[in-house]
């Protein structure tokens, strides 16, 4: 599966942003889809994931309340909407697929190339 992430950019603190993840082949083949992020000098961390059917969503503790993951049907694009962005949200955001929405770096099957989000204070 080849993933394509888009929607990153430079924003101000307090702004909102939506990232999208799609496949070049048009199907996620039954996989869960998630988002990770990696700030400069830090390890990549899990942000959120959604099951293939879209009925289950899971968030890292820091993401609860400001981040929302959604998808357009079982093979549609997956979105990560972020409200009230903070400078500490600055990172490269990666979408990923895996067999389960309980994702860790080790369980990811495919990674997208990442999209940079920069939040200025």
mmCIF file of C-alpha atoms in Angstrom:
data_model
loop_
_atom_site.group_PDB
_atom_site.id
_atom_site.type_symbol
_atom_site.label_atom_id
_atom_site.label_comp_id
_atom_site.label_asym_id
_atom_site.label_seq_id
_atom_site.Cartn_x
_atom_site.Cartn_y
_atom_site.Cartn_z
ATOM 1 C CA UNK A 1 0.000 0.000 0.000
ATOM 2 C CA UNK A 2 1.382 3.399 -1.008
ATOM 3 C CA UNK A 3 0.121 6.171 1.227
ATOM 4 C CA UNK A 4 -0.160 9.845 0.405
ATOM 5 C CA UNK A 5 -0.469 12.399 3.180
ATOM 6 C CA UNK A 6 -1.321 16.030 2.653
ATOM 7 C CA UNK A 7 -2.566 19.105 4.479
ATOM 8 C CA UNK A 8 0.500 20.156 6.419
ATOM 9 C CA UNK A 9 1.737 23.713 6.524
ATOM 10 C CA UNK A 10 2.615 26.670 8.699
ATOM 11 C CA UNK A 11 -0.083 27.951 11.030
ATOM 12 C CA UNK A 12 -0.461 30.142 14.092
ATOM 13 C CA UNK A 13 -1.130 28.863 17.581
ATOM 14 C CA UNK A 14 -4.857 28.479 18.104
ATOM 15 C CA UNK A 15 -5.559 27.688 14.454
ATOM 16 C CA UNK A 16 -7.098 24.451 13.204
ATOM 17 C CA UNK A 17 -5.743 22.130 10.553
ATOM 18 C CA UNK A 18 -6.851 19.007 8.741
ATOM 19 C CA UNK A 19 -4.514 16.371 7.386
ATOM 20 C CA UNK A 20 -5.605 13.728 4.917
ATOM 21 C CA UNK A 21 -4.259 10.304 4.039
ATOM 22 C CA UNK A 22 -5.147 8.379 0.907
ATOM 23 C CA UNK A 23 -3.766 5.424 -0.982
ATOM 24 C CA UNK A 24 -2.420 5.576 -4.505
ATOM 25 C CA UNK A 25 -4.220 2.341 -5.220
ATOM 26 C CA UNK A 26 -7.530 3.568 -3.919
ATOM 27 C CA UNK A 27 -8.029 0.946 -1.229
ATOM 28 C CA UNK A 28 -6.816 0.371 2.307
ATOM 29 C CA UNK A 29 -7.410 -3.371 1.921
ATOM 30 C CA UNK A 30 -9.124 -3.810 5.253
ATOM 31 C CA UNK A 31 -6.434 -2.077 7.290
ATOM 32 C CA UNK A 32 -6.795 0.283 10.169
ATOM 33 C CA UNK A 33 -5.270 3.689 9.513
ATOM 34 C CA UNK A 34 -3.458 5.831 11.991
ATOM 35 C CA UNK A 35 -1.379 8.948 12.436
ATOM 36 C CA UNK A 36 1.970 9.292 14.138
ATOM 37 C CA UNK A 37 4.124 12.366 14.546
ATOM 38 C CA UNK A 38 7.784 13.065 15.053
ATOM 39 C CA UNK A 39 9.144 16.341 16.330
ATOM 40 C CA UNK A 40 12.733 17.341 15.704
ATOM 41 C CA UNK A 41 15.057 15.414 17.974
ATOM 42 C CA UNK A 42 12.269 13.260 19.394
ATOM 43 C CA UNK A 43 10.978 9.758 18.823
ATOM 44 C CA UNK A 44 8.018 9.091 16.588
ATOM 45 C CA UNK A 45 4.829 8.842 18.644
ATOM 46 C CA UNK A 46 1.315 7.553 18.099
ATOM 47 C CA UNK A 47 -1.406 10.183 17.716
ATOM 48 C CA UNK A 48 -4.646 8.468 16.687
ATOM 49 C CA UNK A 49 -6.034 5.560 14.680
ATOM 50 C CA UNK A 50 -9.319 4.441 13.208
ATOM 51 C CA UNK A 51 -10.553 0.940 12.424
ATOM 52 C CA UNK A 52 -11.224 -0.183 8.869
ATOM 53 C CA UNK A 53 -14.973 0.153 9.352
ATOM 54 C CA UNK A 54 -14.569 3.508 11.032
ATOM 55 C CA UNK A 55 -16.469 2.389 14.105
ATOM 56 C CA UNK A 56 -13.484 2.430 16.428
ATOM 57 C CA UNK A 57 -11.222 5.406 17.090
ATOM 58 C CA UNK A 58 -8.262 5.529 19.459
ATOM 59 C CA UNK A 59 -6.192 8.461 20.654
ATOM 60 C CA UNK A 60 -3.008 9.094 22.549
ATOM 61 C CA UNK A 61 -3.706 10.819 25.832
ATOM 62 C CA UNK A 62 -2.273 14.123 24.594
ATOM 63 C CA UNK A 63 -4.551 13.975 21.529
ATOM 64 C CA UNK A 64 -7.849 13.517 23.356
ATOM 65 C CA UNK A 65 -10.055 16.559 23.038
ATOM 66 C CA UNK A 66 -8.154 18.435 20.282
ATOM 67 C CA UNK A 67 -7.561 15.761 17.656
ATOM 68 C CA UNK A 68 -10.276 13.987 15.666
ATOM 69 C CA UNK A 69 -9.683 11.124 13.264
ATOM 70 C CA UNK A 70 -12.294 10.144 10.687
ATOM 71 C CA UNK A 71 -12.591 8.361 7.362
ATOM 72 C CA UNK A 72 -14.767 8.409 4.250
ATOM 73 C CA UNK A 73 -16.060 4.852 4.194
ATOM 74 C CA UNK A 74 -13.916 1.726 4.307
ATOM 75 C CA UNK A 75 -11.655 2.705 1.417
ATOM 76 C CA UNK A 76 -11.928 6.473 1.487
ATOM 77 C CA UNK A 77 -9.464 9.015 2.729
ATOM 78 C CA UNK A 78 -8.642 9.250 6.415
ATOM 79 C CA UNK A 79 -8.510 12.644 8.054
ATOM 80 C CA UNK A 80 -6.894 14.048 11.171
ATOM 81 C CA UNK A 81 -8.420 17.320 12.290
ATOM 82 C CA UNK A 82 -6.608 19.297 14.957
ATOM 83 C CA UNK A 83 -8.099 22.192 16.891
ATOM 84 C CA UNK A 84 -6.348 24.823 18.965
ATOM 85 C CA UNK A 85 -2.901 24.025 17.631
ATOM 86 C CA UNK A 86 0.047 24.605 19.949
ATOM 87 C CA UNK A 87 3.707 25.161 19.141
ATOM 88 C CA UNK A 88 4.431 21.765 20.674
ATOM 89 C CA UNK A 89 2.293 20.187 17.939
ATOM 90 C CA UNK A 90 5.022 21.111 15.472
ATOM 91 C CA UNK A 91 6.168 17.856 13.897
ATOM 92 C CA UNK A 92 6.173 15.746 10.777
ATOM 93 C CA UNK A 93 2.908 13.832 10.743
ATOM 94 C CA UNK A 94 2.873 10.367 9.190
ATOM 95 C CA UNK A 95 -0.104 8.283 8.245
ATOM 96 C CA UNK A 96 0.234 4.554 8.548
ATOM 97 C CA UNK A 97 -1.718 1.353 8.115
ATOM 98 C CA UNK A 98 -1.825 -1.776 10.204
ATOM 99 C CA UNK A 99 -3.950 -4.779 11.047
ATOM 100 C CA UNK A 100 -5.335 -3.184 14.192
ATOM 101 C CA UNK A 101 -6.199 0.345 15.296
ATOM 102 C CA UNK A 102 -4.245 -0.358 18.484
ATOM 103 C CA UNK A 103 -1.168 0.783 16.657
ATOM 104 C CA UNK A 104 2.408 0.947 17.707
ATOM 105 C CA UNK A 105 5.436 1.612 15.572
ATOM 106 C CA UNK A 106 6.107 -2.129 15.577
ATOM 107 C CA UNK A 107 2.659 -3.069 14.255
ATOM 108 C CA UNK A 108 2.580 -0.605 11.355
ATOM 109 C CA UNK A 109 2.480 -2.290 7.949
ATOM 110 C CA UNK A 110 2.992 0.748 5.718
ATOM 111 C CA UNK A 111 4.141 4.321 6.286
ATOM 112 C CA UNK A 112 3.316 7.400 4.297
ATOM 113 C CA UNK A 113 6.044 9.957 3.511
ATOM 114 C CA UNK A 114 4.942 12.476 6.162
ATOM 115 C CA UNK A 115 3.701 16.025 6.057
ATOM 116 C CA UNK A 116 5.200 18.867 8.087
ATOM 117 C CA UNK A 117 3.073 20.929 10.444
ATOM 118 C CA UNK A 118 4.697 24.043 11.901
ATOM 119 C CA UNK A 119 2.866 25.985 14.597
ATOM 120 C CA UNK A 120 4.114 29.460 15.448
ATOM 121 C CA UNK A 121 3.340 31.216 18.712
#
